[in-house]
Coordinates of C-alpha atoms in Angstrom, one line a residue:
Chain A
X1182 CA 11.4 -1.1 -29.9
X1183 CA 12.6 -4.4 -31.3
X1184 CA 10.6 -4.3 -34.4
X1185 CA 13.9 -3.6 -36.6
X1186 CA 15.1 -7.4 -35.8
X1187 CA 11.9 -8.7 -37.1
X1188 CA 11.4 -6.9 -40.5
X1189 CA 13.4 -8.9 -42.5
X1190 CA 11.7 -11.9 -40.9
X1191 CA 8.4 -13.9 -42.3
X1192 CA 6.7 -13.2 -39.2
X1193 CA 6.4 -9.7 -40.2
X1194 CA 2.6 -9.9 -40.4
X1195 CA 2.2 -11.9 -37.6
X1196 CA 4.2 -9.2 -35.5
X1197 CA 1.8 -6.6 -36.7
X1198 CA -1.1 -8.7 -35.9
X1199 CA 0.6 -9.1 -32.3
X1200 CA 1.2 -5.6 -31.7
X1201 CA -2.1 -4.9 -33.2
X1202 CA -3.8 -7.1 -30.5
X1203 CA -1.4 -5.7 -27.8
X1204 CA -2.7 -2.2 -28.8
X1205 CA -6.7 -3.3 -28.6
X1206 CA -5.8 -4.9 -25.0
X1207 CA -4.4 -1.6 -23.7
X1208 CA -7.1 0.8 -25.1
X1209 CA -9.5 -1.5 -23.9
X1210 CA -8.1 -1.7 -20.6
X1211 CA -7.5 2.1 -20.2
X1212 CA -11.4 2.5 -20.9
X1213 CA -12.3 0.2 -18.3
X1214 CA -9.8 1.9 -15.9
X1215 CA -10.8 5.6 -16.7
X1216 CA -14.7 5.2 -17.8
X1217 CA -15.6 4.8 -14.1
X1218 CA -13.6 7.7 -12.8
X1219 CA -15.2 9.9 -15.5
X1220 CA -18.5 8.7 -14.7
X1221 CA -17.9 9.4 -11.2
X1222 CA -17.0 12.9 -12.0
X1223 CA -19.9 13.7 -14.4
X1224 CA -22.3 12.2 -12.1
X1225 CA -21.1 15.1 -9.4
X1226 CA -22.5 17.4 -11.7
X1227 CA -25.9 15.8 -12.2
X1228 CA -29.4 15.5 -10.0
X1229 CA -31.0 12.2 -9.2
X1230 CA -33.2 12.2 -11.8
X1231 CA -30.3 12.6 -14.5
X1232 CA -28.1 9.7 -12.9
X1233 CA -31.1 7.6 -12.9
X1234 CA -32.5 8.5 -16.5
X1235 CA -29.3 9.0 -18.4
X1236 CA -25.9 7.9 -16.5
X1237 CA -23.7 8.2 -19.4
X1238 CA -24.6 11.6 -20.6
X1239 CA -22.4 14.7 -20.3
X1240 CA -23.8 16.7 -17.8
X1241 CA -23.8 20.5 -17.7
X1242 CA -20.6 21.3 -16.5
X1243 CA -21.8 24.9 -14.9
X1244 CA -24.1 23.6 -12.4
X1245 CA -21.7 23.0 -9.3
X1246 CA -24.4 22.7 -6.6
X1247 CA -23.5 19.5 -5.6
X1248 CA -20.0 20.4 -5.0
X1249 CA -20.9 23.4 -3.2
X1250 CA -23.5 21.2 -1.0
X1251 CA -20.9 19.4 0.1
X1252 CA -18.3 21.8 0.9
X1253 CA -20.8 23.8 2.8
X1254 CA -23.0 21.2 4.4
X1255 CA -20.6 18.6 5.6
X1256 CA -17.3 18.9 7.4
X1257 CA -15.4 17.9 4.0
X1258 CA -12.8 20.8 4.2
X1259 CA -12.3 20.0 7.9
X1260 CA -11.6 16.4 7.1
X1261 CA -9.3 17.4 4.4
X1262 CA -7.6 19.5 6.9
X1263 CA -7.0 16.8 9.2
X1264 CA -5.7 14.6 6.5
X1265 CA -2.9 17.2 5.6
X1266 CA -2.1 17.6 9.1
X1267 CA -1.6 14.3 9.9
X1268 CA 0.0 12.9 6.5
X1269 CA 2.1 16.0 6.4
X1270 CA 3.3 15.6 9.8
X1271 CA 3.9 12.1 9.2
X1272 CA 5.9 12.0 6.1
X1273 CA 7.8 15.1 7.9
X1274 CA 8.8 12.9 10.7
X1275 CA 9.1 9.6 9.4
X1276 CA 11.9 10.9 6.5
X1277 CA 13.6 13.0 9.3
X1278 CA 14.1 10.0 11.7
X1279 CA 14.4 7.6 9.0
X1280 CA 17.3 10.0 7.1
X1281 CA 18.7 9.8 10.8
X1282 CA 19.1 6.2 10.8
X1283 CA 20.1 5.4 7.5
X1284 CA 22.9 8.4 7.3
X1285 CA 24.3 6.2 10.7
X1286 CA 24.2 3.0 9.0
X1287 CA 25.5 4.3 5.4
X1288 CA 28.3 6.6 6.2
X1289 CA 29.8 5.0 9.5
X1290 CA 31.3 2.1 10.0
X1291 CA 30.5 1.1 13.9
X1292 CA 29.7 -1.9 16.0
X1293 CA 26.1 -3.4 15.0
X1294 CA 25.0 -1.1 11.9
X1295 CA 24.5 -4.4 9.9
X1296 CA 22.1 -5.9 12.6
X1297 CA 20.4 -2.2 12.8
X1298 CA 19.9 -2.2 9.1
X1299 CA 18.2 -6.0 9.4
X1300 CA 16.1 -4.7 12.4
X1301 CA 14.4 -2.2 10.3
X1302 CA 14.5 -4.3 7.3
X1303 CA 12.5 -7.1 9.5
X1304 CA 9.8 -4.2 10.0
X1305 CA 9.2 -4.0 6.5
X1306 CA 7.4 -7.4 6.6
X1307 CA 5.4 -6.9 10.0
X1308 CA 1.5 -6.0 9.0
X1309 CA 1.3 -3.6 11.6
X1310 CA -2.6 -4.0 11.0
X1311 CA -2.9 -7.0 13.0
X1312 CA -0.7 -5.3 16.3
X1313 CA -3.9 -2.9 16.4
X1314 CA -5.5 -4.2 19.7
X1315 CA -2.1 -3.7 21.7
X1316 CA -1.9 0.0 19.7
X1317 CA -5.2 0.6 21.0
X1318 CA -4.5 -0.2 24.3
X1319 CA -1.0 1.8 24.4
X1320 CA -2.8 5.0 22.8
X1321 CA -5.2 4.6 25.7
X1322 CA -2.6 4.5 28.5
X1323 CA -0.6 7.0 26.6
X1324 CA -3.6 9.4 26.7
X1325 CA -3.5 10.0 23.1
X1326 CA -6.6 8.1 21.7
X1327 CA -8.9 9.8 19.8
X1328 CA -5.9 12.2 18.8
X1329 CA -4.0 13.2 15.8
X1330 CA -0.9 11.9 17.8
X1331 CA -2.1 8.3 17.5
X1332 CA -2.0 8.2 13.8
X1333 CA 0.8 10.1 13.4
X1334 CA 2.8 7.8 15.8
X1335 CA 1.5 4.5 13.5
X1336 CA 2.3 5.9 10.4
X1337 CA 5.8 7.2 11.2
X1338 CA 6.6 3.6 12.8
X1339 CA 4.8 2.1 9.6
X1340 CA 6.9 4.2 7.2
X1341 CA 10.3 4.3 9.1
X1342 CA 11.7 0.7 7.6
X1343 CA 10.8 1.4 3.8
X1344 CA 12.5 5.0 4.4
X1345 CA 15.7 3.9 6.1
X1346 CA 15.5 1.2 3.1
X1347 CA 15.8 3.6 0.4
X1348 CA 17.5 6.5 2.1
X1349 CA 20.4 3.6 3.5
X1350 CA 20.8 2.5 -0.6
X1351 CA 20.8 5.7 -1.8
X1352 CA 23.2 7.1 0.6
X1353 CA 25.8 4.7 0.3
X1354 CA 26.2 5.5 -3.4
X1355 CA 27.0 9.0 -2.7
X1356 CA 31.2 9.9 -2.9
X1357 CA 33.2 9.9 0.1
X1358 CA 35.6 12.6 -1.2
X1359 CA 32.9 15.6 -0.8
X1360 CA 32.8 14.6 2.7
X1361 CA 36.5 13.9 3.9
X1362 CA 37.0 17.5 1.8
X1363 CA 34.2 19.5 4.3
X1364 CA 35.9 17.5 6.9
X1365 CA 39.2 18.7 6.0
X1366 CA 38.0 22.6 6.3
X1367 CA 36.9 21.5 9.8
X1368 CA 33.2 21.3 9.3
X1369 CA 31.3 19.8 12.1
X1370 CA 29.5 16.4 11.6
X1371 CA 26.2 18.1 11.4
X1372 CA 27.2 20.5 9.4
X1373 CA 28.5 18.2 6.9
X1374 CA 24.9 15.9 6.8
X1375 CA 23.2 18.8 6.9
X1376 CA 24.8 21.5 3.9
X1377 CA 26.7 18.9 2.0
X1378 CA 25.0 15.1 2.2
X1379 CA 21.0 16.3 2.7
X1380 CA 20.7 18.2 -0.4
X1381 CA 21.9 15.3 -2.5
X1382 CA 19.4 13.1 -0.8
X1383 CA 16.6 14.9 -2.5
X1384 CA 15.7 12.3 -5.4
X1385 CA 15.6 9.6 -2.5
X1386 CA 13.7 11.9 -0.4
X1387 CA 11.0 12.3 -2.6
X1388 CA 11.1 8.6 -3.7
X1389 CA 10.4 7.6 -0.1
X1390 CA 8.1 10.5 0.9
X1391 CA 5.8 9.4 -2.0
X1392 CA 5.9 5.5 -1.3
X1393 CA 4.8 6.6 2.1
X1394 CA 2.6 9.4 0.8
X1395 CA -0.3 7.4 -0.9
X1396 CA -0.9 4.7 1.8
X1397 CA -0.7 7.1 4.8
X1398 CA -3.1 9.6 2.9
X1399 CA -5.5 6.8 1.7
X1400 CA -5.5 5.1 5.1
X1401 CA -9.0 4.2 6.9
X1402 CA -8.1 1.2 9.1
X1403 CA -6.4 3.1 12.1
X1404 CA -8.7 6.4 11.7
X1405 CA -11.5 3.9 12.2
X1406 CA -10.3 2.5 15.2
X1407 CA -8.6 5.1 17.0
X1408 CA -10.6 8.1 15.9
X1409 CA -14.2 8.7 17.5
X1410 CA -14.1 12.7 17.7
X1411 CA -15.8 13.8 14.2
X1412 CA -13.8 17.0 14.4
X1413 CA -10.7 15.2 13.9
X1414 CA -11.5 12.7 11.4
X1415 CA -9.5 12.5 8.3
X1416 CA -10.6 12.3 4.8
X1417 CA -11.2 8.9 4.3
X1418 CA -13.0 8.1 7.4
X1419 CA -14.9 11.1 7.4
X1420 CA -16.2 9.9 3.6
X1421 CA -18.1 7.3 5.4
X1422 CA -20.1 10.2 7.7
X1423 CA -20.9 12.1 4.4
X1424 CA -21.7 9.2 2.6
X1425 CA -24.1 8.2 5.1
X1426 CA -25.6 11.9 5.2
X1427 CA -26.6 12.2 1.8
X1428 CA -27.2 8.6 1.2
X1429 CA -30.6 9.1 -1.2
X1430 CA -28.9 12.1 -2.9
X1431 CA -26.4 10.3 -5.4
X1432 CA -25.0 13.6 -7.6
X1433 CA -23.9 15.1 -3.6
X1434 CA -22.2 11.7 -3.3
X1435 CA -20.7 11.4 -6.3
X1436 CA -19.6 15.1 -5.8
X1437 CA -18.0 14.4 -2.7
X1438 CA -16.2 11.2 -4.1
X1439 CA -14.8 13.6 -6.7
X1440 CA -13.5 16.0 -4.2
X1441 CA -11.8 13.4 -2.0
X1442 CA -10.5 12.1 -5.0
X1443 CA -9.2 15.4 -6.4
X1444 CA -6.2 16.0 -4.4
X1445 CA -3.9 13.0 -5.2
X1446 CA -5.2 12.7 -8.9
X1447 CA -3.9 16.2 -9.3
X1448 CA -0.6 15.3 -7.7
X1449 CA -0.6 12.1 -9.7
X1450 CA -1.3 13.6 -12.6
X1451 CA 1.6 16.5 -12.2
X1452 CA 4.0 13.9 -10.6
X1453 CA 3.4 10.6 -12.1
X1454 CA 6.8 9.2 -13.0
X1455 CA 7.7 10.1 -9.6
X1456 CA 4.8 8.3 -8.2
X1457 CA 5.0 5.6 -10.3
X1458 CA 8.7 5.1 -9.6
X1459 CA 7.9 5.8 -6.0
X1460 CA 5.4 3.1 -5.3
X1461 CA 7.2 0.8 -7.1
X1462 CA 10.2 1.4 -5.3
X1463 CA 10.5 -1.3 -2.9
X1464 CA 9.3 -3.9 -5.6
X1465 CA 11.6 -2.9 -8.3
X1466 CA 14.8 -2.7 -6.4
Chain B
X234 CA 55.7 24.1 14.4
X235 CA 58.3 23.6 17.4
X236 CA 56.6 22.2 20.4
X237 CA 58.1 24.1 23.4
X238 CA 57.7 21.2 25.6
X239 CA 58.1 17.4 23.7
X240 CA 56.9 15.1 26.6
X241 CA 53.4 16.7 26.5
X242 CA 53.1 16.4 22.9
X243 CA 52.4 12.6 23.2
X244 CA 49.5 12.8 25.6
X245 CA 47.9 15.8 23.7
X246 CA 47.6 13.6 21.1
X247 CA 46.1 10.7 22.6
X248 CA 43.9 12.8 24.1
X249 CA 42.6 14.5 20.8
X250 CA 41.6 11.0 19.3
X251 CA 39.7 9.7 22.1
X252 CA 37.7 12.9 22.3
X253 CA 36.7 12.5 18.6
X254 CA 35.6 9.2 19.0
X255 CA 33.7 9.9 22.0
X256 CA 32.1 12.6 19.9
X257 CA 31.4 10.9 16.7
X258 CA 30.2 7.9 19.0
X259 CA 27.7 10.4 20.6
X260 CA 26.8 11.5 17.1
X261 CA 25.7 8.1 15.7
X262 CA 23.7 7.8 19.0
X263 CA 21.9 10.9 18.5
X264 CA 21.1 9.6 14.9
X265 CA 19.9 6.2 15.8
X266 CA 18.4 6.6 19.3
X267 CA 14.9 8.5 18.2
X268 CA 14.4 6.0 14.7
X269 CA 14.7 2.9 17.1
X270 CA 12.6 4.2 19.8
X271 CA 9.9 5.0 17.7
X272 CA 10.4 1.3 16.3
X273 CA 10.4 -0.2 19.9
X274 CA 7.3 1.5 20.6
X275 CA 5.1 1.4 17.8
X276 CA 6.0 -1.8 16.3
X277 CA 7.9 -4.0 18.5
X278 CA 6.3 -3.9 21.3
X279 CA 3.0 -3.7 19.9
X280 CA 3.7 -6.9 18.1
X281 CA 5.4 -9.1 21.4
X282 CA 2.1 -7.8 23.1
X283 CA -0.3 -9.0 20.5
X284 CA 1.3 -12.4 21.1
X285 CA 0.9 -12.4 25.1
X286 CA -2.6 -10.6 24.6
X287 CA -4.0 -13.9 23.3
X288 CA -3.0 -16.2 26.0
X289 CA -5.1 -14.1 28.4
X290 CA -9.1 -13.6 29.1
X291 CA -10.1 -10.2 28.4
X292 CA -13.3 -8.1 30.1
X293 CA -13.7 -5.4 27.8
X294 CA -10.7 -3.4 28.0
X295 CA -9.4 -5.1 31.2
X296 CA -7.2 -8.0 31.4
X297 CA -8.1 -11.1 33.0
X298 CA -6.0 -14.1 33.7
X299 CA -3.6 -16.4 32.2
X300 CA -6.0 -19.0 30.3
X301 CA -3.1 -20.6 27.9
X302 CA -4.7 -21.6 24.7
X303 CA -8.3 -21.1 25.2
X304 CA -8.8 -18.5 23.1
X305 CA -7.3 -20.3 20.3
X306 CA -8.9 -23.7 20.6
X307 CA -11.9 -21.5 20.6
X308 CA -11.5 -19.5 17.3
X309 CA -10.5 -22.7 15.7
X310 CA -12.7 -25.5 17.2
X311 CA -16.0 -24.0 19.2
X312 CA -19.2 -23.4 17.6
X313 CA -20.5 -21.0 16.6
X314 CA -16.8 -19.1 16.1
X315 CA -15.0 -22.1 14.3
X316 CA -18.1 -22.2 11.4
X317 CA -17.4 -18.5 11.1
X318 CA -13.4 -18.6 11.0
X319 CA -13.1 -21.4 8.5
X320 CA -15.8 -19.8 6.3
X321 CA -13.5 -16.8 6.4
X322 CA -10.6 -18.3 5.7
X323 CA -12.2 -20.1 2.6
X324 CA -12.9 -17.0 1.1
X325 CA -9.7 -15.2 1.5
X326 CA -8.0 -18.6 -0.3
X327 CA -10.7 -18.0 -3.0
X328 CA -10.1 -14.4 -3.0
X329 CA -6.3 -14.9 -3.4
X330 CA -6.6 -17.8 -6.1
X331 CA -9.0 -15.4 -8.2
X332 CA -6.7 -12.4 -7.7
X333 CA -3.8 -14.6 -8.6
X334 CA -5.3 -15.1 -12.1
X335 CA -6.8 -11.8 -12.8
X336 CA -4.7 -9.4 -11.2
X337 CA -1.4 -10.6 -11.5
X338 CA -2.3 -12.4 -14.7
X339 CA -3.8 -9.3 -16.7
X340 CA -0.8 -7.5 -15.1
X341 CA 1.7 -9.5 -17.1
X342 CA 0.0 -9.2 -20.2
X343 CA -0.5 -5.3 -20.1
X344 CA 3.2 -4.9 -18.8
X345 CA 4.2 -7.0 -21.9
X346 CA 1.8 -4.9 -24.1
X347 CA 3.5 -2.1 -22.7
X348 CA 6.9 -3.0 -22.8
X349 CA 6.2 -3.0 -26.7
X350 CA 6.2 0.8 -26.4
X351 CA 3.5 1.2 -28.9
X352 CA 2.2 4.4 -29.6
X353 CA 0.2 6.2 -26.4
X354 CA 2.2 3.4 -24.3
X355 CA 3.0 6.6 -21.7
X356 CA -0.7 7.0 -21.7
X357 CA -1.8 4.0 -21.0
X358 CA 0.7 3.7 -18.2
X359 CA -0.4 6.6 -16.2
X360 CA -4.3 5.2 -16.7
X361 CA -3.4 1.8 -15.5
X362 CA -1.6 3.1 -12.4
X363 CA -4.4 5.9 -11.5
X364 CA -7.0 3.7 -9.5
X365 CA -3.9 2.6 -7.5
X366 CA -3.2 5.9 -5.6
X367 CA -7.0 6.4 -5.1
X368 CA -8.1 5.6 -1.6
X369 CA -10.1 2.2 -1.2
X370 CA -13.0 4.2 0.5
X371 CA -13.4 6.1 -2.6
X372 CA -13.1 3.3 -4.6
X373 CA -15.4 1.1 -2.7
X374 CA -18.3 3.4 -2.7
X375 CA -18.0 4.2 -6.2
X376 CA -18.4 0.7 -7.3
X377 CA -21.2 0.5 -4.7
X378 CA -23.1 2.7 -6.3
X379 CA -22.2 1.4 -9.9
X380 CA -23.3 -2.0 -8.3
X381 CA -26.7 -0.7 -7.4
X382 CA -29.4 -3.3 -8.8
X383 CA -31.9 -0.4 -10.3
X384 CA -29.8 2.6 -11.0
X385 CA -26.4 1.5 -10.9
X386 CA -23.9 2.3 -13.8
X387 CA -23.2 -1.5 -14.2
X388 CA -26.9 -2.8 -14.8
X389 CA -27.9 0.5 -17.0
X390 CA -24.9 -0.3 -19.1
X391 CA -25.7 -3.9 -19.2
X392 CA -29.7 -2.8 -20.4
X393 CA -28.5 -0.1 -22.7
X394 CA -26.6 -2.8 -25.0
X395 CA -29.4 -5.5 -24.6
X396 CA -27.9 -7.5 -22.1
X397 CA -30.7 -7.6 -19.5
X398 CA -30.6 -11.3 -18.5
X399 CA -26.7 -10.2 -16.8
X400 CA -28.1 -7.3 -14.9
X401 CA -28.6 -8.5 -11.3
X402 CA -28.0 -7.4 -7.8
X403 CA -24.6 -8.1 -8.0
X404 CA -23.8 -6.9 -4.1
X405 CA -27.2 -8.5 -2.9
X406 CA -26.5 -12.2 -4.5
X407 CA -24.9 -14.9 -2.8
X408 CA -23.9 -16.2 -5.9
X409 CA -21.8 -13.0 -7.4
X410 CA -20.9 -10.7 -4.2
X411 CA -17.6 -11.8 -3.4
X412 CA -17.0 -12.0 -7.3
X413 CA -17.6 -8.5 -7.8
X414 CA -15.5 -7.4 -4.8
X415 CA -12.9 -9.7 -6.4
X416 CA -13.3 -7.4 -9.6
X417 CA -13.6 -4.2 -7.9
X418 CA -10.2 -5.3 -6.1
X419 CA -8.5 -6.4 -9.3
X420 CA -9.7 -2.8 -11.4
X421 CA -8.4 -1.2 -8.7
X422 CA -4.8 -2.7 -7.9
X423 CA -3.8 -4.4 -11.5
X424 CA -1.6 -1.4 -12.2
X425 CA 0.7 -2.3 -9.8
X426 CA 1.8 -5.9 -10.8
X427 CA 1.6 -4.0 -14.0
X428 CA 4.4 -1.8 -13.4
X429 CA 6.3 -4.3 -11.4
X430 CA 6.1 -6.7 -14.3
X431 CA 7.4 -3.7 -16.6
X432 CA 10.2 -3.1 -14.6
X433 CA 11.6 -6.6 -14.8
X434 CA 11.1 -6.7 -18.7
X435 CA 12.4 -3.6 -19.1
X436 CA 16.1 -4.8 -17.2
X437 CA 16.2 -7.5 -19.8
X438 CA 19.5 -7.2 -21.9
X439 CA 18.7 -6.6 -25.4
X440 CA 21.5 -9.2 -26.4
X441 CA 19.6 -11.8 -24.9
X442 CA 16.6 -11.0 -26.6
X443 CA 17.9 -10.6 -29.9
X444 CA 19.9 -13.9 -29.5
X445 CA 16.8 -16.0 -28.4
X446 CA 14.7 -14.6 -31.5
X447 CA 17.2 -15.8 -33.8
X448 CA 16.5 -19.1 -32.5
X449 CA 12.6 -19.1 -32.5
X450 CA 9.8 -17.1 -34.3
X451 CA 7.1 -18.4 -31.6
X452 CA 7.1 -15.5 -29.0
X453 CA 5.0 -17.8 -26.8
X454 CA 8.2 -19.8 -26.7
X455 CA 10.1 -17.0 -26.1
X456 CA 7.9 -15.4 -23.2
X457 CA 7.5 -18.8 -21.3
X458 CA 11.7 -20.1 -21.8
X459 CA 13.3 -16.8 -21.9
X460 CA 11.1 -14.0 -20.7
X461 CA 9.6 -15.2 -17.9
X462 CA 12.6 -16.8 -15.7
X463 CA 14.2 -13.5 -16.3
X464 CA 11.7 -11.5 -14.9
X465 CA 11.1 -14.1 -11.8
X466 CA 12.2 -11.1 -9.3
X467 CA 9.2 -9.0 -10.2
X468 CA 7.0 -12.3 -10.2
X469 CA 8.4 -13.1 -6.6
X470 CA 7.2 -9.2 -5.3
X471 CA 4.0 -9.5 -7.1
X472 CA 3.1 -13.0 -5.7
X473 CA 4.1 -12.7 -2.4
X474 CA 2.6 -8.6 -1.9
X475 CA -0.8 -10.4 -3.4
X476 CA -0.6 -13.2 -0.9
X477 CA 0.2 -10.7 2.3
X478 CA -2.7 -8.4 0.6
X479 CA -5.2 -10.9 0.1
X480 CA -5.2 -12.4 3.6
X481 CA -5.1 -9.0 5.2
X482 CA -8.1 -7.6 2.9
X483 CA -10.5 -5.5 5.3
X484 CA -11.2 -1.9 3.7
X485 CA -13.0 -3.0 0.4
X486 CA -15.7 -5.6 1.7
X487 CA -16.0 -3.3 4.7
X488 CA -16.8 -0.3 2.7
X489 CA -18.9 -2.4 -0.1
X490 CA -20.6 -5.5 2.1
X491 CA -20.0 -4.1 5.7
X492 CA -18.8 -5.7 8.5
X493 CA -21.0 -8.9 8.6
X494 CA -19.7 -10.1 5.2
X495 CA -23.5 -10.0 3.5
X496 CA -24.9 -11.5 2.2
X497 CA -25.4 -14.5 4.6
X498 CA -21.3 -14.4 5.4
X499 CA -20.3 -15.1 1.5
X500 CA -18.1 -12.4 1.5
X501 CA -17.4 -12.6 5.0
X502 CA -12.9 -12.6 5.3
X503 CA -10.9 -13.2 8.3
X504 CA -9.6 -8.9 8.2
X505 CA -13.9 -8.3 9.0
X506 CA -14.1 -11.3 11.1
X507 CA -10.8 -9.9 13.4
X508 CA -12.5 -6.7 13.6
X509 CA -16.0 -7.6 14.7
X510 CA -14.3 -9.7 17.3
X511 CA -11.8 -7.5 18.7
X512 CA -14.0 -4.3 18.2
X513 CA -17.7 -5.6 18.2
X514 CA -20.5 -4.1 15.8
X515 CA -23.8 -3.1 15.9
X516 CA -25.6 -6.2 15.9
X517 CA -23.2 -8.0 18.1
X518 CA -22.1 -5.2 20.2
X519 CA -19.5 -7.3 22.0
X520 CA -15.9 -7.3 22.1
X521 CA -13.3 -9.8 22.8
X522 CA -9.7 -8.5 22.8
X523 CA -8.7 -12.4 23.9
X524 CA -10.2 -13.9 21.0
X525 CA -9.4 -11.1 18.6
X526 CA -5.9 -11.4 19.6
X527 CA -6.0 -15.4 19.2
X528 CA -7.1 -14.5 15.6
X529 CA -4.4 -11.6 14.9
X530 CA -1.6 -14.0 15.9
X531 CA -2.9 -17.2 13.7
X532 CA -3.2 -14.6 10.6
X533 CA 0.1 -13.2 11.4
X534 CA 1.9 -16.7 11.9
X535 CA -0.1 -18.4 8.8
X536 CA 1.0 -14.9 6.7
X537 CA 4.8 -15.0 7.7
X538 CA 5.0 -18.9 7.3
X539 CA 3.6 -19.1 4.1
X540 CA 5.0 -15.9 2.8
X541 CA 8.8 -16.9 4.2
X542 CA 8.5 -20.3 2.8
X543 CA 7.2 -19.3 -0.9
X544 CA 9.7 -16.5 -0.9
X545 CA 12.4 -18.7 -0.3
X546 CA 11.2 -21.2 -3.3
X547 CA 10.4 -18.4 -5.1
X548 CA 14.2 -16.9 -4.9
X549 CA 15.4 -20.0 -5.6
X550 CA 14.5 -20.0 -9.2
X551 CA 15.3 -16.3 -9.9
X552 CA 18.6 -16.6 -12.2
X553 CA 20.9 -13.5 -11.9
X554 CA 21.2 -11.8 -15.3

């Protein structure tokens, strides 16, 4: 992009050398990034003997016995389902509640609104992991320890500050005219919010959703403490169970890890732009 | 409109706005109360309680009597706990500095390379960020298998290129275990600082760069004097988030080396020690919520104080463009 300015200068060769060096660094890094993932996927199609004797060879991709074993002999699908339920419910709740708060803060002038925004912002700084003991006792007292509600509650609370932050910033940029026109037509506040404003918020909702989706989907710490019942485990936690069961069968372990990585990887490749924007949203603002 | 009664008009007028006001007030209350209630119950209350719990003696899940600072002094000064605490803390500090150099340093270099928009930059950008979206559990297990002394891909690769001398029991050797964990963490997370730095670089106005390039041919001087100061906000974010992450480190060591920070505590960090103390483990079988809470409070205070002071310091050197 900046080549045009440097062409007339004596540093022409130097510039080419620098870009060459940068290209080499990028290619080397991409190999280091992708090679382990490729080995993981390929090993999923191999037997122990093949993995130990020729770890880097290309396998017979039609032999999916390891994947079948993972899907039928373990609770993999159960864990996957649980992850979908917990992540889906948490994202739905935190987007709903976060947008409600952000809408009130951004669209109405009322006493204490900046204090409430500050209150949510403070939540961005709190590592909730360190409050795990009181949360454990709280959930036991509420009778939701060892249930999906424990996870959904924590994830919703954890995701609220960032959602309020992202949504408030976005809703503030929306023009007043639309809202005023609708109000002139006699629409209720609820109707203005739901039919006029929310549809405009879609891009910000995607950013806030992805920002929270990845850490919630991948979380291991809270299920480790809250969930004991095997039938309720989420995928990252369930993985420790099936890795334990197949600890001598490397092919099945790699197949399981590949299957576990698949949903988010596919989503990431399809939506890479939104993922990158979303996950760095708080940092780049 | 001809009002039949002029005396009634004002009362109607004044009643109408008041009704609308309270309706608006109710609407705002309706919007704010549920999210605030969730925050109060699941964030504020637990954080405040964590602080209080540290001052009590605990028998299992039951809170005993008030013991003042006893839990704190046990964790910090009484053996055998003190040795473990300080050893774990020392490892956290090492992890933080190592990752500052490897993860954030490499992240900056990669961001600079991506910024030049060479052919394939889009693909490289997607590749470097891929491990960031994967679960630490997957990353931990994959690399644990790769680091296996005999069958692991790392040693197989070293042997196949004739570097047998370097092949070793990476996670079993006290000299290499923590370094291996640090490498895996950097591999998994380098995409994050890369893209935060890249976003900072892309926001530098091209006029500033063009003007600077007229003055000097040295790209290194340009990076040091112009680019680095201008992307200071990105650096602040990467440094602070890495600091918080390093002192909350738990998942990766838990998966790869277990709760005890084996071998011989060389990979023990505060996160593991906190979990062991609060929720017990197979070898100890004890759980102490009082000491666990004290550890959590100390970690929280340490992270909060250092992060706040450092953020203020870093913010000061940021320049508005």
